[in-house]
Amino acid sequence: MWWPAALAAAVALGLGVPALMAGGSSASETVASAPATDSPEAGFARDMATHHQQAIDMSFIVRDRTQDTAVRNLAFDIINTQANQRGMLMGWLDQWGLTQSSAAKPMAWMKMDHAYTAHDGSLMPGMATNTELDKLRGLSGRDAEVYYLQLMAEHHKGGIEMAQGYLDMSTNPVEKRLAQTMVNGQRAEIDLITDMLKERGAKPLS
């Protein structure tokens, strides 16, 4: 179940990380100039990797709960896209010599006026709760499709909020480009999901 993320991490380490070292910088110079562990760069990498992992998990769940081609194709795209992006984020943390987790509260790096209250496994805005994931696992067919699409739309909205927050604070051009790709891609998928829900006689949760 976890092979896409593992493969993406290997690809990121082999292909994505050298982009950060362009211009002839040595490994020691890269680590010396790496972001601090409490920086927006490190915080975004850790938190978005966690956020992405749940989208991957939800997509695996629905893949086994429906035979609908359109929904399964969307799930497949999300698994591959977000596993690849997650691998890049984890690869950068490794290159920076930073841990892949920290004791800081999720999204603390954003310095928001109001903090999100984690509950029932939902650590950040848009993330499904454990109860919602259990409900998805218990559905099948159209019911599973609709609930997955609704949860994923909310998940994408939370992801866009985080990525946009990072863009407003970013100092790392490579990570900034990835964040912008996330914003553009997930906005497009929200439009697609809204249309897919309408085809099934349903609406987004918000």
Tab-separated table of C-alpha atoms in Angstrom:
chain	number	residue	atom	x	y	z
A	1	MET	CA	0.000	0.000	0.000
A	2	TRP	CA	2.879	2.359	0.761
A	3	TRP	CA	5.034	1.705	-2.301
A	4	PRO	CA	4.106	4.918	-4.193
A	5	ALA	CA	5.358	7.094	-1.330
A	6	ALA	CA	8.492	5.016	-0.912
A	7	LEU	CA	9.213	5.093	-4.643
A	8	ALA	CA	8.572	8.826	-4.797
A	9	ALA	CA	10.985	9.420	-1.931
A	10	ALA	CA	13.672	7.525	-3.804
A	11	VAL	CA	12.981	9.489	-6.975
A	12	ALA	CA	13.072	12.774	-5.074
A	13	LEU	CA	16.387	11.926	-3.480
A	14	GLY	CA	17.820	10.872	-6.824
A	15	LEU	CA	16.376	13.597	-9.033
A	16	GLY	CA	14.685	16.384	-7.085
A	17	VAL	CA	17.304	17.144	-4.464
A	18	PRO	CA	20.168	17.938	-6.863
A	19	ALA	CA	18.095	20.847	-8.142
A	20	LEU	CA	18.624	22.493	-4.767
A	21	MET	CA	22.382	22.147	-5.237
A	22	ALA	CA	22.609	23.708	-8.687
A	23	GLY	CA	25.468	26.069	-9.227
A	24	GLY	CA	28.178	23.798	-7.858
A	25	SER	CA	27.342	24.016	-4.144
A	26	SER	CA	28.841	21.218	-2.091
A	27	ALA	CA	26.776	19.040	0.254
A	28	SER	CA	28.353	20.736	3.288
A	29	GLU	CA	27.501	24.187	1.913
A	30	THR	CA	23.905	23.114	1.265
A	31	VAL	CA	23.470	21.836	4.826
A	32	ALA	CA	25.137	24.945	6.229
A	33	SER	CA	22.637	27.164	4.413
A	34	ALA	CA	19.673	24.872	5.078
A	35	PRO	CA	16.473	26.251	6.626
A	36	ALA	CA	16.139	26.076	10.408
A	37	THR	CA	13.996	23.317	11.865
A	38	ASP	CA	11.332	25.870	12.918
A	39	SER	CA	11.348	27.698	9.561
A	40	PRO	CA	8.353	27.952	7.201
A	41	GLU	CA	10.326	25.822	4.704
A	42	ALA	CA	10.755	22.927	7.135
A	43	GLY	CA	7.297	23.321	8.661
A	44	PHE	CA	5.574	23.319	5.291
A	45	ALA	CA	7.528	20.270	4.136
A	46	ARG	CA	6.582	18.279	7.237
A	47	ASP	CA	2.941	19.345	7.448
A	48	MET	CA	2.154	19.041	3.756
A	49	ALA	CA	3.733	15.584	3.715
A	50	THR	CA	1.360	14.573	6.519
A	51	HIS	CA	-1.601	16.200	4.759
A	52	HIS	CA	-0.720	14.437	1.491
A	53	GLN	CA	-0.418	11.052	3.188
A	54	GLN	CA	-4.045	11.145	4.256
A	55	ALA	CA	-5.175	11.982	0.713
A	56	ILE	CA	-3.220	8.949	-0.476
A	57	ASP	CA	-4.822	6.787	2.223
A	58	MET	CA	-8.347	7.934	1.328
A	59	SER	CA	-7.707	7.264	-2.336
A	60	PHE	CA	-6.578	3.715	-1.615
A	61	ILE	CA	-9.728	3.182	0.442
A	62	VAL	CA	-12.124	4.297	-2.302
A	63	ARG	CA	-10.204	2.383	-4.947
A	64	ASP	CA	-11.333	-0.811	-3.224
A	65	ARG	CA	-14.899	0.399	-2.536
A	66	THR	CA	-16.087	1.194	-6.073
A	67	GLN	CA	-15.696	0.054	-9.664
A	68	ASP	CA	-16.573	3.473	-11.098
A	69	THR	CA	-13.910	4.322	-13.661
A	70	ALA	CA	-13.969	8.096	-13.182
A	71	VAL	CA	-13.589	7.910	-9.401
A	72	ARG	CA	-10.905	5.228	-9.587
A	73	ASN	CA	-8.978	7.308	-12.148
A	74	LEU	CA	-9.154	10.366	-9.888
A	75	ALA	CA	-7.990	8.284	-6.924
A	76	PHE	CA	-5.116	6.880	-8.987
A	77	ASP	CA	-4.050	10.382	-10.044
A	78	ILE	CA	-4.134	11.657	-6.457
A	79	ILE	CA	-2.153	8.662	-5.192
A	80	ASN	CA	0.591	9.168	-7.750
A	81	THR	CA	0.725	12.975	-7.719
A	82	GLN	CA	0.678	13.387	-3.967
A	83	ALA	CA	3.010	10.456	-3.310
A	84	ASN	CA	5.528	12.028	-5.678
A	85	GLN	CA	5.177	15.452	-4.065
A	86	ARG	CA	5.423	13.924	-0.603
A	87	GLY	CA	8.626	12.178	-1.602
A	88	MET	CA	10.095	15.500	-2.750
A	89	LEU	CA	9.220	17.165	0.562
A	90	MET	CA	10.745	14.337	2.585
A	91	GLY	CA	13.806	14.338	0.340
A	92	TRP	CA	14.391	18.037	0.945
A	93	LEU	CA	14.171	17.599	4.716
A	94	ASP	CA	16.746	14.840	4.466
A	95	GLN	CA	19.017	16.999	2.310
A	96	TRP	CA	18.696	19.871	4.786
A	97	GLY	CA	19.758	17.546	7.603
A	98	LEU	CA	16.396	17.995	9.371
A	99	THR	CA	14.106	15.455	11.000
A	100	GLN	CA	10.935	14.448	9.182
A	101	SER	CA	8.827	15.276	12.251
A	102	SER	CA	9.027	17.748	15.094
A	103	ALA	CA	7.415	18.525	18.434
A	104	ALA	CA	5.884	21.729	17.065
A	105	LYS	CA	2.129	21.916	16.623
A	106	PRO	CA	0.983	21.414	13.027
A	107	MET	CA	1.058	24.653	11.030
A	108	ALA	CA	2.713	26.599	13.881
A	109	TRP	CA	5.110	27.954	11.242
A	110	MET	CA	2.205	29.834	9.629
A	111	LYS	CA	1.766	32.000	12.756
A	112	MET	CA	-1.978	32.161	12.234
A	113	ASP	CA	-4.154	34.365	14.452
A	114	HIS	CA	-6.366	31.393	15.238
A	115	ALA	CA	-4.936	27.925	15.663
A	116	TYR	CA	-6.713	24.866	14.298
A	117	THR	CA	-7.809	22.512	17.060
A	118	ALA	CA	-6.734	18.985	16.210
A	119	HIS	CA	-9.407	16.394	16.948
A	120	ASP	CA	-10.111	12.728	16.256
A	121	GLY	CA	-7.070	12.340	14.008
A	122	SER	CA	-7.718	15.524	12.020
A	123	LEU	CA	-4.463	17.409	12.573
A	124	MET	CA	-4.924	20.282	10.110
A	125	PRO	CA	-7.708	22.041	8.195
A	126	GLY	CA	-9.307	19.807	5.590
A	127	MET	CA	-8.064	16.550	7.076
A	128	ALA	CA	-10.722	13.895	7.654
A	129	THR	CA	-11.309	12.589	11.156
A	130	ASN	CA	-10.813	8.955	12.124
A	131	THR	CA	-14.589	8.663	12.358
A	132	GLU	CA	-15.007	9.913	8.796
A	133	LEU	CA	-12.353	7.520	7.515
A	134	ASP	CA	-14.077	4.626	9.257
A	135	LYS	CA	-17.365	5.656	7.639
A	136	LEU	CA	-15.714	5.712	4.201
A	137	ARG	CA	-14.339	2.208	4.766
A	138	GLY	CA	-17.875	1.010	5.524
A	139	LEU	CA	-19.428	2.362	2.306
A	140	SER	CA	-19.422	0.972	-1.211
A	141	GLY	CA	-20.568	1.902	-4.697
A	142	ARG	CA	-22.155	5.310	-5.206
A	143	ASP	CA	-22.229	6.059	-1.476
A	144	ALA	CA	-18.476	5.534	-1.227
A	145	GLU	CA	-17.881	7.631	-4.349
A	146	VAL	CA	-19.903	10.592	-3.079
A	147	TYR	CA	-18.412	10.540	0.406
A	148	TYR	CA	-14.866	10.232	-0.934
A	149	LEU	CA	-15.397	13.148	-3.306
A	150	GLN	CA	-16.860	15.274	-0.519
A	151	LEU	CA	-14.003	14.488	1.857
A	152	MET	CA	-11.403	15.079	-0.844
A	153	ALA	CA	-12.841	18.472	-1.767
A	154	GLU	CA	-12.508	19.544	1.872
A	155	HIS	CA	-9.036	18.038	2.020
A	156	HIS	CA	-7.945	19.998	-1.050
A	157	LYS	CA	-9.336	23.244	0.379
A	158	GLY	CA	-7.225	22.760	3.486
A	159	GLY	CA	-4.188	21.887	1.382
A	160	ILE	CA	-4.618	25.002	-0.756
A	161	GLU	CA	-4.865	27.172	2.370
A	162	MET	CA	-1.588	25.759	3.676
A	163	ALA	CA	0.237	25.978	0.341
A	164	GLN	CA	-0.957	29.543	-0.208
A	165	GLY	CA	0.158	30.429	3.302
A	166	TYR	CA	3.603	29.105	2.489
A	167	LEU	CA	3.728	31.034	-0.796
A	168	ASP	CA	3.144	34.238	1.162
A	169	MET	CA	6.154	33.456	3.402
A	170	SER	CA	8.424	31.525	1.066
A	171	THR	CA	12.131	32.138	0.605
A	172	ASN	CA	13.014	28.847	-1.129
A	173	PRO	CA	12.318	29.129	-4.891
A	174	VAL	CA	12.239	25.373	-5.543
A	175	GLU	CA	9.790	24.614	-2.744
A	176	LYS	CA	7.781	27.679	-3.718
A	177	ARG	CA	7.327	26.326	-7.236
A	178	LEU	CA	6.067	23.047	-5.805
A	179	ALA	CA	3.623	24.875	-3.518
A	180	GLN	CA	2.258	26.841	-6.488
A	181	THR	CA	1.860	23.585	-8.421
A	182	MET	CA	-0.162	22.213	-5.506
A	183	VAL	CA	-2.430	25.260	-5.427
A	184	ASN	CA	-3.072	25.138	-9.177
A	185	GLY	CA	-3.562	21.377	-9.327
A	186	GLN	CA	-5.865	21.105	-6.331
A	187	ARG	CA	-8.022	24.022	-7.445
A	188	ALA	CA	-8.520	22.275	-10.773
A	189	GLU	CA	-9.375	19.020	-9.007
A	190	ILE	CA	-11.936	20.772	-6.794
A	191	ASP	CA	-13.698	21.929	-9.967
A	192	LEU	CA	-13.590	18.375	-11.317
A	193	ILE	CA	-14.839	16.924	-8.023
A	194	THR	CA	-17.729	19.432	-7.922
A	195	ASP	CA	-18.796	18.301	-11.388
A	196	MET	CA	-18.489	14.621	-10.413
A	197	LEU	CA	-20.644	15.204	-7.338
A	198	LYS	CA	-23.271	16.971	-9.452
A	199	GLU	CA	-23.351	13.985	-11.804
A	200	ARG	CA	-24.135	11.832	-8.766
A	201	GLY	CA	-26.852	14.147	-7.451
A	202	ALA	CA	-24.720	15.419	-4.583
A	203	LYS	CA	-22.951	18.610	-3.452
A	204	PRO	CA	-19.682	19.475	-1.670
A	205	LEU	CA	-19.842	19.634	2.121
A	206	SER	CA	-19.067	23.359	2.063
